[in-house]
mmCIF file of C-alpha atoms and ligand atoms in Angstrom:
data_model
loop_
_atom_site.group_PDB
_atom_site.id
_atom_site.type_symbol
_atom_site.label_atom_id
_atom_site.label_comp_id
_atom_site.label_asym_id
_atom_site.label_seq_id
_atom_site.Cartn_x
_atom_site.Cartn_y
_atom_site.Cartn_z
ATOM 1 C CA MET A 815 106.631 116.760 120.476
ATOM 2 C CA ALA A 816 103.340 116.344 118.644
ATOM 3 C CA ILE A 817 101.957 112.793 118.748
ATOM 4 C CA HIS A 818 100.093 111.772 115.573
ATOM 5 C CA GLY A 819 98.494 108.308 115.229
ATOM 6 C CA HIS A 820 97.860 106.670 111.844
ATOM 7 C CA ALA A 821 95.795 103.602 110.958
ATOM 8 C CA ILE A 822 93.654 102.177 108.179
ATOM 9 C CA VAL A 823 90.831 99.923 109.336
ATOM 10 C CA SER A 824 88.283 97.526 107.879
ATOM 11 C CA ASP A 825 84.511 97.744 108.421
ATOM 12 C CA ASP A 826 84.959 95.976 111.766
ATOM 13 C CA ASP A 827 87.791 98.315 112.887
ATOM 14 C CA HIS A 828 90.590 95.784 112.416
ATOM 15 C CA ILE A 829 94.128 96.707 111.288
ATOM 16 C CA ALA A 830 95.394 93.257 110.297
ATOM 17 C CA ALA A 831 94.522 89.572 110.085
ATOM 18 C CA ALA A 832 95.023 87.400 113.158
ATOM 19 C CA ASP A 833 98.507 86.377 111.957
ATOM 20 C CA GLY A 834 99.604 90.036 111.672
ATOM 21 C CA THR A 835 99.504 90.183 107.872
ATOM 22 C CA VAL A 836 97.712 93.119 106.260
ATOM 23 C CA PRO A 837 95.015 91.877 103.841
ATOM 24 C CA ALA A 838 94.494 93.382 100.373
ATOM 25 C CA VAL A 839 91.343 95.215 101.505
ATOM 26 C CA LEU A 840 93.528 97.479 103.674
ATOM 27 C CA ARG A 841 96.057 98.206 100.943
ATOM 28 C CA ASN A 842 95.065 101.331 99.056
ATOM 29 C CA ALA A 843 97.428 103.410 96.924
ATOM 30 C CA ALA A 844 95.936 106.791 97.863
ATOM 31 C CA ASP A 845 96.048 106.024 101.572
ATOM 32 C CA TRP A 846 99.562 104.618 101.238
ATOM 33 C CA ALA A 847 100.777 107.826 99.566
ATOM 34 C CA ARG A 848 99.177 109.919 102.332
ATOM 35 C CA PHE A 849 100.686 107.687 105.011
ATOM 36 C CA GLN A 850 104.175 107.750 103.484
ATOM 37 C CA ALA A 851 104.084 111.554 103.204
ATOM 38 C CA ALA A 852 103.124 111.756 106.887
ATOM 39 C CA LEU A 853 106.055 109.521 107.813
ATOM 40 C CA ASP A 854 108.380 111.685 105.690
ATOM 41 C CA ASP A 855 107.227 114.713 107.709
ATOM 42 C CA ALA A 856 107.766 113.008 111.070
ATOM 43 C CA ALA A 857 110.949 113.203 113.131
ATOM 44 C CA VAL A 858 110.412 109.642 114.376
ATOM 45 C CA THR A 859 108.117 106.681 113.631
ATOM 46 C CA VAL A 860 106.941 104.819 116.755
ATOM 47 C CA LEU A 861 105.906 101.171 116.245
ATOM 48 C CA GLY A 862 105.635 97.806 117.986
ATOM 49 C CA ARG A 863 108.271 95.133 117.619
ATOM 50 C CA ASN A 864 106.045 92.965 115.372
ATOM 51 C CA GLY A 865 105.429 95.806 112.943
ATOM 52 C CA HIS A 866 109.136 96.683 112.956
ATOM 53 C CA GLU A 867 110.126 93.114 112.139
ATOM 54 C CA ALA A 868 107.379 92.676 109.516
ATOM 55 C CA ASN A 869 108.124 95.921 107.650
ATOM 56 C CA PRO A 870 111.732 96.413 106.531
ATOM 57 C CA ASN A 871 112.906 100.004 106.969
ATOM 58 C CA ARG A 872 113.797 100.563 103.309
ATOM 59 C CA LYS A 873 113.746 104.356 103.604
ATOM 60 C CA ARG A 874 115.953 104.166 106.699
ATOM 61 C CA ARG A 875 113.538 106.308 108.669
ATOM 62 C CA ASN A 876 114.231 107.118 112.301
ATOM 63 C CA ARG A 877 112.300 104.440 114.233
ATOM 64 C CA LEU A 878 111.463 104.034 117.924
ATOM 65 C CA VAL A 879 110.546 100.367 118.466
ATOM 66 C CA VAL A 880 108.394 99.544 121.500
ATOM 67 C CA SER A 881 109.426 96.283 123.190
ATOM 68 C CA SER A 882 109.623 94.743 126.642
ATOM 69 C CA SER A 883 113.084 93.520 125.605
ATOM 70 C CA ALA A 884 114.538 97.053 125.621
ATOM 71 C CA ARG A 885 116.412 98.351 128.626
ATOM 72 C CA GLY A 886 114.877 101.788 129.118
ATOM 73 C CA VAL A 887 115.634 103.465 125.843
ATOM 74 C CA GLU A 888 118.589 102.167 123.903
ATOM 75 C CA ARG A 889 120.189 102.676 120.517
ATOM 76 C CA ARG A 890 120.513 99.478 118.503
ATOM 77 C CA GLU A 891 121.949 99.104 115.024
ATOM 78 C CA ASP A 892 118.524 99.152 113.358
ATOM 79 C CA ALA A 893 116.609 101.687 115.492
ATOM 80 C CA TRP A 894 115.957 103.241 118.874
ATOM 81 C CA TRP A 895 114.277 100.700 121.183
ATOM 82 C CA TRP A 896 112.063 101.633 124.119
ATOM 83 C CA ASN A 897 110.476 99.813 127.056
ATOM 84 C CA PRO A 898 107.627 102.015 128.374
ATOM 85 C CA ALA A 899 107.647 100.191 131.727
ATOM 86 C CA GLN A 900 111.174 101.478 132.359
ATOM 87 C CA MET A 901 111.365 104.924 130.751
ATOM 88 C CA ALA A 902 108.991 107.875 130.368
ATOM 89 C CA VAL A 903 107.703 108.642 126.891
ATOM 90 C CA GLU A 904 109.177 112.172 126.998
ATOM 91 C CA THR A 905 112.664 110.747 127.621
ATOM 92 C CA ALA A 906 112.313 108.166 124.862
ATOM 93 C CA LEU A 907 111.128 110.731 122.320
ATOM 94 C CA THR A 908 113.835 113.210 123.300
ATOM 95 C CA CYS A 909 116.495 110.522 122.789
ATOM 96 C CA ALA A 910 115.078 109.471 119.426
ATOM 97 C CA ALA A 911 114.277 112.969 118.123
ATOM 98 C CA PRO A 912 116.214 115.600 120.113
ATOM 99 C CA ALA A 913 115.171 118.442 117.799
ATOM 100 C CA GLY A 914 111.489 117.688 118.413
ATOM 101 C CA GLY A 915 108.834 117.665 115.696
ATOM 102 C CA ILE A 916 106.205 115.019 114.993
ATOM 103 C CA ALA A 917 106.170 111.479 116.391
ATOM 104 C CA ALA A 918 104.137 109.305 113.996
ATOM 105 C CA VAL A 919 102.621 106.399 115.940
ATOM 106 C CA VAL A 920 101.743 103.574 113.534
ATOM 107 C CA GLY A 921 100.655 100.736 115.824
ATOM 108 C CA GLY A 922 99.880 97.934 116.271
ATOM 109 C CA ARG A 923 97.096 97.594 118.793
ATOM 110 C CA GLN A 924 99.154 97.589 122.000
ATOM 111 C CA VAL A 925 101.077 100.660 120.857
ATOM 112 C CA PHE A 926 97.838 102.465 119.956
ATOM 113 C CA ASP A 927 96.450 101.514 123.396
ATOM 114 C CA LEU A 928 99.606 102.855 125.055
ATOM 115 C CA PHE A 929 99.363 106.221 123.311
ATOM 116 C CA LEU A 930 95.633 106.510 124.027
ATOM 117 C CA ARG A 931 96.752 106.600 127.663
ATOM 118 C CA LEU A 932 99.753 108.883 127.008
ATOM 119 C CA GLY A 933 97.744 111.213 124.758
ATOM 120 C CA PHE A 934 97.444 111.586 121.002
ATOM 121 C CA ASP A 935 97.375 115.130 119.616
ATOM 122 C CA THR A 936 95.801 113.792 116.420
ATOM 123 C CA PHE A 937 94.722 110.394 115.135
ATOM 124 C CA HIS A 938 94.431 109.902 111.362
ATOM 125 C CA LEU A 939 91.871 107.135 110.864
ATOM 126 C CA ALA A 940 91.358 105.883 107.307
ATOM 127 C CA ARG A 941 88.532 103.457 106.471
ATOM 128 C CA ALA A 942 88.488 100.901 103.668
ATOM 129 C CA PRO A 943 84.807 99.973 103.252
ATOM 130 C CA GLY A 944 83.265 96.781 101.996
ATOM 131 C CA ALA A 945 85.088 94.106 103.935
ATOM 132 C CA ALA A 946 85.484 92.819 107.444
ATOM 133 C CA ILE A 947 88.481 90.889 108.819
ATOM 134 C CA PRO A 948 86.944 88.237 111.079
ATOM 135 C CA ASP A 949 89.163 87.412 114.077
ATOM 136 C CA GLY A 950 91.562 90.159 112.982
ATOM 137 C CA ILE A 951 93.640 92.499 115.161
ATOM 138 C CA ALA A 952 91.533 95.410 116.438
ATOM 139 C CA VAL A 953 92.902 98.950 116.158
ATOM 140 C CA PHE A 954 92.267 99.439 119.914
ATOM 141 C CA SER A 955 91.565 96.922 122.671
ATOM 142 C CA GLY A 956 88.270 98.729 123.276
ATOM 143 C CA VAL A 957 87.068 97.461 119.884
ATOM 144 C CA ARG A 958 87.435 93.889 121.139
ATOM 145 C CA ASP A 959 85.261 94.934 124.084
ATOM 146 C CA GLY A 960 82.440 96.060 121.772
ATOM 147 C CA LEU A 961 83.195 99.750 121.157
ATOM 148 C CA SER A 962 83.765 101.249 117.726
ATOM 149 C CA ALA A 963 87.114 102.906 116.990
ATOM 150 C CA ASP A 964 85.243 106.226 116.844
ATOM 151 C CA GLU A 965 83.821 105.656 120.328
ATOM 152 C CA VAL A 966 87.271 104.808 121.691
ATOM 153 C CA LEU A 967 88.767 107.994 120.241
ATOM 154 C CA ALA A 968 85.890 110.142 121.524
ATOM 155 C CA ARG A 969 86.147 108.618 125.008
ATOM 156 C CA ASN A 970 89.829 109.537 125.017
ATOM 157 C CA GLY A 971 89.219 113.222 124.395
ATOM 158 C CA LEU A 972 89.558 113.402 120.613
ATOM 159 C CA VAL A 973 87.095 115.143 118.305
ATOM 160 C CA ALA A 974 86.412 114.112 114.694
ATOM 161 C CA GLY A 975 87.126 116.455 111.812
ATOM 162 C CA PRO A 976 85.406 116.202 108.426
ATOM 163 C CA SER A 977 85.436 112.927 106.499
ATOM 164 C CA VAL A 978 87.661 113.380 103.435
ATOM 165 C CA GLU A 979 87.512 111.110 100.401
ATOM 166 C CA LEU A 980 90.941 109.655 99.594
ATOM 167 C CA ASP A 981 89.903 107.252 96.833
ATOM 168 C CA PRO A 982 86.479 107.706 95.210
ATOM 169 C CA VAL A 983 86.611 104.339 93.420
ATOM 170 C CA ALA A 984 87.498 102.245 96.479
ATOM 171 C CA GLY A 985 85.505 104.514 98.794
ATOM 172 C CA VAL A 986 88.440 104.978 101.182
ATOM 173 C CA ARG A 987 87.921 107.967 103.466
ATOM 174 C CA LEU A 988 90.017 109.698 106.128
ATOM 175 C CA VAL A 989 88.952 111.407 109.351
ATOM 176 C CA ILE A 990 91.496 113.328 111.422
ATOM 177 C CA TRP A 991 90.638 113.280 115.105
ATOM 178 C CA ARG A 992 92.125 116.093 117.219
ATOM 179 C CA ARG A 993 92.568 116.544 120.924
ATOM 180 C CA GLU A 994 89.934 118.865 122.292
ATOM 181 C CA ARG A 995 91.632 121.971 123.676
ATOM 182 C CA ALA A 996 90.433 123.392 126.972
ATOM 183 C CA GLN A 997 88.726 126.786 126.528
ATOM 184 C CA PRO A 998 90.814 129.691 127.916
HETATM 185 N N1 NAP B 710 96.234 98.695 109.188
HETATM 186 C C1 NAP B 710 97.053 99.460 109.889
HETATM 187 O O1 NAP B 710 96.946 100.704 109.877
HETATM 188 C C2 NAP B 710 98.136 98.834 110.746
HETATM 189 C C3 NAP B 710 98.728 99.587 111.753
HETATM 190 C C4 NAP B 710 99.701 98.987 112.548
HETATM 191 C C5 NAP B 710 100.068 97.672 112.353
HETATM 192 N N2 NAP B 710 99.475 96.966 111.361
HETATM 193 C C6 NAP B 710 99.857 95.563 111.166
HETATM 194 O O2 NAP B 710 99.511 94.863 112.322
HETATM 195 C C7 NAP B 710 100.522 93.906 112.531
HETATM 196 C C8 NAP B 710 100.610 93.382 113.952
HETATM 197 O O3 NAP B 710 100.419 94.355 114.916
HETATM 198 P P1 NAP B 710 100.444 93.837 116.434
HETATM 199 O O4 NAP B 710 99.456 94.680 117.189
HETATM 200 O O5 NAP B 710 100.303 92.370 116.469
HETATM 201 O O6 NAP B 710 101.930 94.070 116.861
HETATM 202 P P2 NAP B 710 102.864 95.345 117.174
HETATM 203 O O7 NAP B 710 102.169 96.366 118.002
HETATM 204 O O8 NAP B 710 103.504 95.769 115.924
HETATM 205 O O9 NAP B 710 103.956 94.633 118.097
HETATM 206 C C9 NAP B 710 103.572 94.089 119.337
HETATM 207 C C10 NAP B 710 104.813 94.030 120.181
HETATM 208 O O10 NAP B 710 105.243 95.357 120.473
HETATM 209 C C11 NAP B 710 105.741 95.413 121.796
HETATM 210 N N3 NAP B 710 104.890 96.290 122.591
HETATM 211 C C12 NAP B 710 103.737 96.910 122.205
HETATM 212 N N4 NAP B 710 103.269 97.667 123.208
HETATM 213 C C13 NAP B 710 104.133 97.530 124.245
HETATM 214 C C14 NAP B 710 104.193 98.060 125.555
HETATM 215 N N5 NAP B 710 103.265 98.912 126.013
HETATM 216 N N6 NAP B 710 105.234 97.690 126.332
HETATM 217 C C15 NAP B 710 106.190 96.852 125.905
HETATM 218 N N7 NAP B 710 106.190 96.314 124.659
HETATM 219 C C16 NAP B 710 105.172 96.643 123.859
HETATM 220 C C17 NAP B 710 105.762 93.979 122.302
HETATM 221 O O11 NAP B 710 107.036 93.466 121.899
HETATM 222 P P3 NAP B 710 107.879 92.422 122.773
HETATM 223 O O12 NAP B 710 107.197 91.116 122.558
HETATM 224 O O13 NAP B 710 109.261 92.506 122.205
HETATM 225 O O14 NAP B 710 107.786 92.880 124.201
HETATM 226 C C18 NAP B 710 104.633 93.341 121.516
HETATM 227 O O15 NAP B 710 104.762 91.940 121.427
HETATM 228 C C19 NAP B 710 101.802 94.543 112.081
HETATM 229 O O16 NAP B 710 102.696 93.566 111.658
HETATM 230 C C20 NAP B 710 101.360 95.439 110.952
HETATM 231 O O17 NAP B 710 101.621 94.845 109.692
HETATM 232 C C21 NAP B 710 98.514 97.497 110.567
#
């Protein structure tokens, strides 16, 4: 399966406030439409338990929830649940999306960290300029350690594409980072 990450970040590379809520500065209609279309195209949405609980699955999308409470990979009433310490990612994705396709990884931080190690094929990083979220949740743990999100992606083998304007009024822009392919 193809692994595609998606996040919108503030000036200081945060994805949410400390309490897990998403502040208004990160809510942008153009980015939301892009994000929803990407989820519509995906065979499965992969997200952490907090994000799953905070965001009701109104469109009844196929979700794979990452949690230490799961036994391996298991089907629950609301979603597939997966414990990465007990089951390989390939097995979990095959259970959740047997026909293959795109796995859209939507965070939060620990889930983004996990897939940095497992390997993103692309990471869609949108930026909402003009505001920081002090003490917020960083998109990657490396940001807490002083790196920018761009530096974290580059250090994990991803290469930035062009910066595309999503919303000229709000100044929201999107960069798609892609895994660098080895030369034949
Ligand atoms: N701006 C954005 O683009 C964006 C993106 C994503 C999320 N968000 C927001 O950020 C908020 C909070 O995100 P968050 O980082 O605090 O939480 P989160 O990633 O949604 O959930 C964290 C939980 O996921 C489980 N988990 C994650 N990685 C795991 C691993 N490797 N192994 C086992 N379990 C793992 C754990 O659940 P257990 O405690 O059950 O073990 C952990 O407590 C969300 O509510 C969402 O609204 C914003």
